[in-house]
Short mmCIF file of C-alpha atoms in Angstrom, two decimals:
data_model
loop_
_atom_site.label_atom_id
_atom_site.label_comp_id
_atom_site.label_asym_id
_atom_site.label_seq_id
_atom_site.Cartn_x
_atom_site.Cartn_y
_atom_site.Cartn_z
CA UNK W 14 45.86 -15.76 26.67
CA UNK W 15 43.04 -14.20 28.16
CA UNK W 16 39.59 -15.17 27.52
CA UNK W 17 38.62 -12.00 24.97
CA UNK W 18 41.50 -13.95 22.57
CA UNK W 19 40.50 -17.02 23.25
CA UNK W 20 37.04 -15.94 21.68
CA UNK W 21 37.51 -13.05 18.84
CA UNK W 22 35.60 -13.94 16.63
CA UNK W 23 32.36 -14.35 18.68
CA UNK W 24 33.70 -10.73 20.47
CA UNK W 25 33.80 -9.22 17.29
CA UNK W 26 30.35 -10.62 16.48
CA UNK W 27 28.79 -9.53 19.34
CA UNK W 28 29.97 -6.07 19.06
CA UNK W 29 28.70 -6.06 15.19
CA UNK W 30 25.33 -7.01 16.26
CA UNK W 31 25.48 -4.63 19.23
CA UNK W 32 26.66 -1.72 17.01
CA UNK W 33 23.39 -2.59 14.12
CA UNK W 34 21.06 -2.89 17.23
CA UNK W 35 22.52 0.49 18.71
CA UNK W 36 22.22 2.77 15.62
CA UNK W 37 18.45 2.55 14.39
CA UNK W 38 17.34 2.93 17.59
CA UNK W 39 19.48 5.92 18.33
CA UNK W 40 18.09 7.93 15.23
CA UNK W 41 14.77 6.98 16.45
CA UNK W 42 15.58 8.52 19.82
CA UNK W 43 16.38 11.77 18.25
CA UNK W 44 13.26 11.53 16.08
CA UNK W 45 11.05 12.32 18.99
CA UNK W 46 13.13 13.61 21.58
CA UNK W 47 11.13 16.81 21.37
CA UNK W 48 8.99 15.16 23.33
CA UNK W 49 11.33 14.37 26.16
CA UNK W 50 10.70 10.70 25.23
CA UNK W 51 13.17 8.54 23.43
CA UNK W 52 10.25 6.34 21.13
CA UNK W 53 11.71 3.88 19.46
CA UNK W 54 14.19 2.49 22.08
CA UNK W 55 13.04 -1.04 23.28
CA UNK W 56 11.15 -1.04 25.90
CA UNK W 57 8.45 -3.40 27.60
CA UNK W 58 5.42 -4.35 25.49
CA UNK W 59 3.40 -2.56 27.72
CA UNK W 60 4.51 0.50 26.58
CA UNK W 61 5.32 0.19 23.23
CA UNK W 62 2.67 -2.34 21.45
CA UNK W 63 -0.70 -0.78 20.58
CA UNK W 64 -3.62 -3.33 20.71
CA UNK W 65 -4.39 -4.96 17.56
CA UNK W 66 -8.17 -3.53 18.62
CA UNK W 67 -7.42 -0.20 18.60
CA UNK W 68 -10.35 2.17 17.01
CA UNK W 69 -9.42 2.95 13.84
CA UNK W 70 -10.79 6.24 12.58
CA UNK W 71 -11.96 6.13 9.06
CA UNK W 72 -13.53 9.75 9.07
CA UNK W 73 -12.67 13.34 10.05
CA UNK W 74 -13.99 16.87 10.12
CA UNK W 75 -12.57 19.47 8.12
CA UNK W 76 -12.98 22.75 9.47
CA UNK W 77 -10.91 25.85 8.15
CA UNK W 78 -10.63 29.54 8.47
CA UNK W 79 -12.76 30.29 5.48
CA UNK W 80 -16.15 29.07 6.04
CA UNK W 81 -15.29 25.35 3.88
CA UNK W 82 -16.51 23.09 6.56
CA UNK W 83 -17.33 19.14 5.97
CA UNK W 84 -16.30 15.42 6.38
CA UNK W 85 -13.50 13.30 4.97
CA UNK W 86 -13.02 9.94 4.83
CA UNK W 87 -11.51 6.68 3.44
CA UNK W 88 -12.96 5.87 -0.04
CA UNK W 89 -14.13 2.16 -1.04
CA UNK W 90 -14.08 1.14 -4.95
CA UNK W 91 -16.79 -1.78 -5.27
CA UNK W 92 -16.22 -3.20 -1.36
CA UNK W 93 -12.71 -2.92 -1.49
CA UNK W 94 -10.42 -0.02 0.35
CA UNK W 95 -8.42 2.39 -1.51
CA UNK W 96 -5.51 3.71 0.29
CA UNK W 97 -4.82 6.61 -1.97
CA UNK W 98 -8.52 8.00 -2.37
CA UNK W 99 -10.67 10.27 -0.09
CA UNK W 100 -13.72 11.22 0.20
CA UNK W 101 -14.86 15.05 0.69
CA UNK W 102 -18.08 16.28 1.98
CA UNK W 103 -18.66 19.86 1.50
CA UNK W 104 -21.25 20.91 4.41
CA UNK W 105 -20.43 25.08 3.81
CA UNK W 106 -18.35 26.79 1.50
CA UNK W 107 -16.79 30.06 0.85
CA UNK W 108 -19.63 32.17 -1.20
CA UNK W 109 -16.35 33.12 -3.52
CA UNK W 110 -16.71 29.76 -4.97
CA UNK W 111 -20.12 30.22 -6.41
CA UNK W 112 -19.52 34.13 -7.84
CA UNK W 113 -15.68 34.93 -8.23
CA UNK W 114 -13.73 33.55 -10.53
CA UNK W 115 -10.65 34.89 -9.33
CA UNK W 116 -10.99 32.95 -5.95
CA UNK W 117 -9.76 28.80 -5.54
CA UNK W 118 -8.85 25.96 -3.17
CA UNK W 119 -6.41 23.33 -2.91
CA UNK W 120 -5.64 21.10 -0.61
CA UNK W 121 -2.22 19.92 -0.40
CA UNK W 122 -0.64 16.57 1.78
CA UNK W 123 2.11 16.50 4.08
CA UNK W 124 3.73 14.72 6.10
CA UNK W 125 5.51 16.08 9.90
CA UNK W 126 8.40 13.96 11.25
CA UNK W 127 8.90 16.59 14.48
CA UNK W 128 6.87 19.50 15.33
CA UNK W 129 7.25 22.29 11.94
CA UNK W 130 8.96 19.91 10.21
CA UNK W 131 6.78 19.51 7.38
CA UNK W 132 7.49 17.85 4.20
CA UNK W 133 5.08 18.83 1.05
CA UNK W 134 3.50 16.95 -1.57
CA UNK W 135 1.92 18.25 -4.37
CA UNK W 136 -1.34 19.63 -4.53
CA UNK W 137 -4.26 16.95 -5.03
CA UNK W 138 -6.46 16.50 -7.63
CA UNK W 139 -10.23 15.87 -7.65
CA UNK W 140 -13.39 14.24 -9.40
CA UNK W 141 -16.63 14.99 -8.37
CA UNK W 142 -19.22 12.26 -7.52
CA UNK W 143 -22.89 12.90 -7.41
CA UNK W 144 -24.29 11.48 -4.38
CA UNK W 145 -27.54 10.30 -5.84
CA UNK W 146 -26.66 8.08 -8.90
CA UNK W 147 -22.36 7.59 -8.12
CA UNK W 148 -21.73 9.41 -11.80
CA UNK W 149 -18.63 10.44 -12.01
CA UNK W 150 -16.71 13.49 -13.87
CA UNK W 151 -13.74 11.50 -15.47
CA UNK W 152 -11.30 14.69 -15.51
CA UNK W 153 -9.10 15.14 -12.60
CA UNK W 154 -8.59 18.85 -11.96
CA UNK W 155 -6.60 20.52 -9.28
CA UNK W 156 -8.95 23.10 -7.35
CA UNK W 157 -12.44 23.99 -6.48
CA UNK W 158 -13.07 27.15 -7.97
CA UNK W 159 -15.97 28.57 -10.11
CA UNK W 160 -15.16 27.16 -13.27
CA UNK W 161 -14.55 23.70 -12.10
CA UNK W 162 -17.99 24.14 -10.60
CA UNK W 163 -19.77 24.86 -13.61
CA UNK W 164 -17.75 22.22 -15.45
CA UNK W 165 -18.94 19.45 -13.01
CA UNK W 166 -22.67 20.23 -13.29
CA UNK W 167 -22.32 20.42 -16.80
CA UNK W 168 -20.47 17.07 -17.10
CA UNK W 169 -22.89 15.24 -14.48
CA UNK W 170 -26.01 16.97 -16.60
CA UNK W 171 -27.06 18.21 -12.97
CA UNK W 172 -26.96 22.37 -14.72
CA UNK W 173 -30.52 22.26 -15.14
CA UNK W 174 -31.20 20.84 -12.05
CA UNK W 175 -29.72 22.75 -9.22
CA UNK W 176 -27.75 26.11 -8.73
CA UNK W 177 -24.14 26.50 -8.37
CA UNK W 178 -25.12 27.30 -4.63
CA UNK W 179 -26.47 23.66 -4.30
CA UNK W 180 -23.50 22.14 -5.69
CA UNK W 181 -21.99 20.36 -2.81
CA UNK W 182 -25.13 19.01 -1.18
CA UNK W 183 -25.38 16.85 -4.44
CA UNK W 184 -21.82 16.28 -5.60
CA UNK W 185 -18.90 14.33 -3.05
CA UNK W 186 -15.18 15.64 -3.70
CA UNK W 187 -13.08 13.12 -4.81
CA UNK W 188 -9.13 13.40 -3.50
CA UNK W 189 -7.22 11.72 -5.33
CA UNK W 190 -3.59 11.41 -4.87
CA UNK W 191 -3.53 10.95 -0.86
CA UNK W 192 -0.26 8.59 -0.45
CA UNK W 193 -0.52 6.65 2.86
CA UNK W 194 3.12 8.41 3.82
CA UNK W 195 1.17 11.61 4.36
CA UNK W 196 -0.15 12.73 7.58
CA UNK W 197 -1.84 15.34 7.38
CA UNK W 198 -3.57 18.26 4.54
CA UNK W 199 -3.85 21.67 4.17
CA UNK W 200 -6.85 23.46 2.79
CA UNK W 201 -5.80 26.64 1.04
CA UNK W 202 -7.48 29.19 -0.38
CA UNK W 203 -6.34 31.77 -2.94
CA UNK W 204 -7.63 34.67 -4.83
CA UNK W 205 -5.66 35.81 -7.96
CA UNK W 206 -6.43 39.74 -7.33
CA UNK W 207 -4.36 39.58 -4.16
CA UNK W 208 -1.44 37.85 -5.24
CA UNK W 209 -0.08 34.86 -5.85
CA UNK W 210 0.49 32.89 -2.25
CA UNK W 211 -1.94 31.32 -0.41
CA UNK W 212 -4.39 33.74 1.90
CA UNK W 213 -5.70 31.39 4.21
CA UNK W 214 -4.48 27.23 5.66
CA UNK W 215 -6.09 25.20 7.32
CA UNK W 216 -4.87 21.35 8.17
CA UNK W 217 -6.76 18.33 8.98
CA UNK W 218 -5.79 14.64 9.48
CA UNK W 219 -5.94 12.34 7.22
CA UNK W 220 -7.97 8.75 8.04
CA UNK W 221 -7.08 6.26 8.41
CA UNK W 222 -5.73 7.34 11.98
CA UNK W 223 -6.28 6.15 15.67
CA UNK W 224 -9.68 7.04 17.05
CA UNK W 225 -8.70 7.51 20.79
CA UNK W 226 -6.28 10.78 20.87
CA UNK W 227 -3.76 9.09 23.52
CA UNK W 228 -3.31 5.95 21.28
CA UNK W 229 -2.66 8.45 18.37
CA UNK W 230 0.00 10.23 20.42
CA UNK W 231 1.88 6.79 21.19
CA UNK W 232 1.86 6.32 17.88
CA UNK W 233 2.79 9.52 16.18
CA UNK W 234 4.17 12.09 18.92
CA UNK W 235 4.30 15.07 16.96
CA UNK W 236 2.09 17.74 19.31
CA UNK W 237 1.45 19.78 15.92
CA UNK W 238 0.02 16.48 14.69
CA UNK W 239 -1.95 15.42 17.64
CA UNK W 240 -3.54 18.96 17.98
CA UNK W 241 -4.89 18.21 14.70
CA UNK W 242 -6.91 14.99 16.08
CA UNK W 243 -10.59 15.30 15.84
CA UNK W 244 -10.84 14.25 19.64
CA UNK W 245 -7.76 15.63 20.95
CA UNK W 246 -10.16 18.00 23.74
CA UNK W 247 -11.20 14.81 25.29
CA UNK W 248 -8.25 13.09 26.46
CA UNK W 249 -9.33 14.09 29.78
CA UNK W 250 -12.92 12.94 29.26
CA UNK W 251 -12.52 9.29 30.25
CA UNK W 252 -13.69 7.49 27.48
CA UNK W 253 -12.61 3.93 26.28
CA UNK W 254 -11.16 3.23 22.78
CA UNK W 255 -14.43 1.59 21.69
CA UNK W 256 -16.33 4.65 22.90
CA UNK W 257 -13.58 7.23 20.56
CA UNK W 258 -14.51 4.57 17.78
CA UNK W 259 -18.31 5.52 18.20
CA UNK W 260 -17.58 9.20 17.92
CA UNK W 261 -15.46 8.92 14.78
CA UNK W 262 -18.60 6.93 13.71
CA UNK W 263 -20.82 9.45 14.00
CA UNK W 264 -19.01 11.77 11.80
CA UNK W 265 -18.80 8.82 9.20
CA UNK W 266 -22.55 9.23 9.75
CA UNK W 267 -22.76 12.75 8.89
CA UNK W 268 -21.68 12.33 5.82
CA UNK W 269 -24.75 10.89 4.47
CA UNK W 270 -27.13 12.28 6.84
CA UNK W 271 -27.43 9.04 9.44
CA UNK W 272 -26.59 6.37 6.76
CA UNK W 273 -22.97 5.55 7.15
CA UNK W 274 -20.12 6.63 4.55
CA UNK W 275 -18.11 4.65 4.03
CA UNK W 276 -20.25 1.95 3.97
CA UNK W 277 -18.13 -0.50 4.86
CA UNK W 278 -18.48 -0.48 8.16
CA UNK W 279 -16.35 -2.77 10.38
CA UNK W 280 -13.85 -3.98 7.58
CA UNK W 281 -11.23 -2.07 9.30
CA UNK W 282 -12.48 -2.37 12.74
CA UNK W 283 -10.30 -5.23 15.09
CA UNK W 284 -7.66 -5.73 11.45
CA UNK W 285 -4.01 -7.09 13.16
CA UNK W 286 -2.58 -4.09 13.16
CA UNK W 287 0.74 -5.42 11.49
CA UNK W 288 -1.23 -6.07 8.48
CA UNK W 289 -2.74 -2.79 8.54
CA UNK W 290 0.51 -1.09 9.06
CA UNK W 291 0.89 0.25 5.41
CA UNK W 292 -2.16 2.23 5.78
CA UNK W 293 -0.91 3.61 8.95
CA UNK W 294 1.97 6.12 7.90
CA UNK W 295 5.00 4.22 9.13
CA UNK W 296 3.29 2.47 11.37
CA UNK W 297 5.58 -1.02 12.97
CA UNK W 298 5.59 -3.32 15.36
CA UNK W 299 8.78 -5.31 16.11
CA UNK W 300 9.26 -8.46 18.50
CA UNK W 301 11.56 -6.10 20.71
CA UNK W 302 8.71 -3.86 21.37
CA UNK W 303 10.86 -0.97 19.51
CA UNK W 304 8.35 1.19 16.77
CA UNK W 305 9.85 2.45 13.94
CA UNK W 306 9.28 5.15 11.04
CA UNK W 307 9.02 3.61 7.82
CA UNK W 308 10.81 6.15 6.46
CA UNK W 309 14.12 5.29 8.06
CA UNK W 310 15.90 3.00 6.05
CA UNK W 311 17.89 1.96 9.06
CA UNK W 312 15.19 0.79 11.08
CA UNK W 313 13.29 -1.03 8.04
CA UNK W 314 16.57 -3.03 7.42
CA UNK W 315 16.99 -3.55 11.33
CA UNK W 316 13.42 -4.96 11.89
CA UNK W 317 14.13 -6.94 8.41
CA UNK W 318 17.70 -7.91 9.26
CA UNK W 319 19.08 -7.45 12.21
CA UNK W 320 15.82 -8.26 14.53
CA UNK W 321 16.00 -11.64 14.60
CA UNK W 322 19.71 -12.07 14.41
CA UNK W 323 19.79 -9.62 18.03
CA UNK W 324 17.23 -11.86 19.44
CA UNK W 325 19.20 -15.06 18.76
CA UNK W 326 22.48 -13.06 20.78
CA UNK W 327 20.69 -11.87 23.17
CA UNK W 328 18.83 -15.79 24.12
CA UNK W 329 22.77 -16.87 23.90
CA UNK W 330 23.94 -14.19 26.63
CA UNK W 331 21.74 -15.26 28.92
CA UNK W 332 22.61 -18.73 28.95
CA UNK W 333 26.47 -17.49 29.69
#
């Protein structure tokens, strides 16, 4: 008998394990091969771990097409982070806002697994927060427009005491509904005499992200995405990660006009970043150095699995 009968059974296994290790990694491949990079094949930990130190942006700037300009950022409860919750600042807004009330704007998640390949979630909802005393409004609504306007000053007693006009340099948006399996949003604004679709988008990240643009990249290479990162212009500029931290401070800073928002500065800053994974959109690390998208079922059950299974195999083959 030759020695492939001698052993079938531990053939057979090997060839199992081979096939479990072969297809995750393969649908990975094809994930990002727009990029002309297979990510998610194993490779050597220089290339596919990012540092547990990597800046973590907490902030962003939202900049759009018609005039709504601000900051966004991660939203604390009492200390503690809450994944699902951002935080608007309004710096300039579209003068429809304050005298139409035919005009609105939503902002609605997504998530982009390739380049166009979007993937929708609903449109958010918001409270409004006055900046001075934390007062809330305690009904969610689903656009800034004129009447939600005048509702919130009414509701935070503020009528009296500024103009519509003034609304945003008192009052913080409140998004509510921002799942950490989204990527990115889009701002868009509408106006019921001209029809019922959207006449303007604009998209923005959504924090938490990677400070430094080239980390970003490793970790989610989608160029539509990566266009979208606050920094993205200064790949080129030679700046560390720490110094991409500082700049993504400085628009937390912004926010509150050089006190810090949030104000929980440095509870995210050095986290392991396999711990911090869930607020990382399908962020993982796996002891093969292979990075996965949570969303693949495959690769979760692989990394779960399979993983250590592989790495037991593979420590036998080399002894043979």
């Amino acid at each position: 008998m030759g020695p492939l009968l001698k052993r079938p059974f531990a053939s057979l296994f090997f060839l199992v394990i081979l096939a479990l290790f072969t297809l995750p990694l393969t649908a990975c491949g094809a994930h990002n091969s727009a990029r002309g990079v297979a990510y998610g094949t194993a490779s050597s930990a220089s290339t596919s771990y990012i540092s547990a130190n990597a800046a973590l942006a907490e902030c962003n700037n939202v900049n759009t097409t018609i005039n709504l300009t601000g900051q966004v950022s991660t939203y604390y409860q009492a200390g503690v982070f809450v994944p699902n919750i951002l935080l608007l600042n309004v710096t300039a807004a579209p003068q429809q806002l304050f005298s139409s009330s035919t005009a609105s704007i939503e902002i609605v998640p997504y998530s982009e697994s390739t380049s166009g390949a979007k993937t929708y979630g609903p449109a958010s909802d918001f409270l409004f927060m006055d900046k001075l005393t934390g007062q809330m409004t305690s009904n969610p609504i689903g656009n800034l427009s004129y009447a939600t306007i005048q509702a919130a000053l009414k509701q935070l007693g503020l009528t009296s005491s500024i103009p519509a006009s003034e609304f945003f340099s008192r009052v913080y948006v409140v998004i509510l509904g921002m799942d950490t399996t989204y990527d990115a949003a889009t701002v868009e604004y509408f106006d019921s005499t001209s029809g019922a679709g959207p006449l303007s988008q604009s998209n923005f990240l959504l924090p938490i992200f990677y400070a430094n643009p080239a980390v970003y990249a490793q970790y989610k290479p989608v160029a539509d995405l990566e266009q979208l990162h606050p920094f993205w212009s200064y790949q080129s500029s030679g700046y560390s990660d720490a110094q991409f931290g500082q700049l993504d401070n400085q628009i937390c800073q912004q926010m509150s006009t050089g006190g810090r928002v949030p104000a929980s500065v440095g509870d995210m800053d050095g986290v392991d970043m396999v711990s911090a994974s869930q607020y990382l959109k399908g962020f993982l690390h796996t002891a093969a150095g292979a990075r996965f998208d949570h969303s693949n079922f495959m690769a979760r059950a692989w990394v779960r699995y399979g993983l250590p299974v592989w790495q037991k195999v593979r420590a036998v083959i080399r002894l043979l």
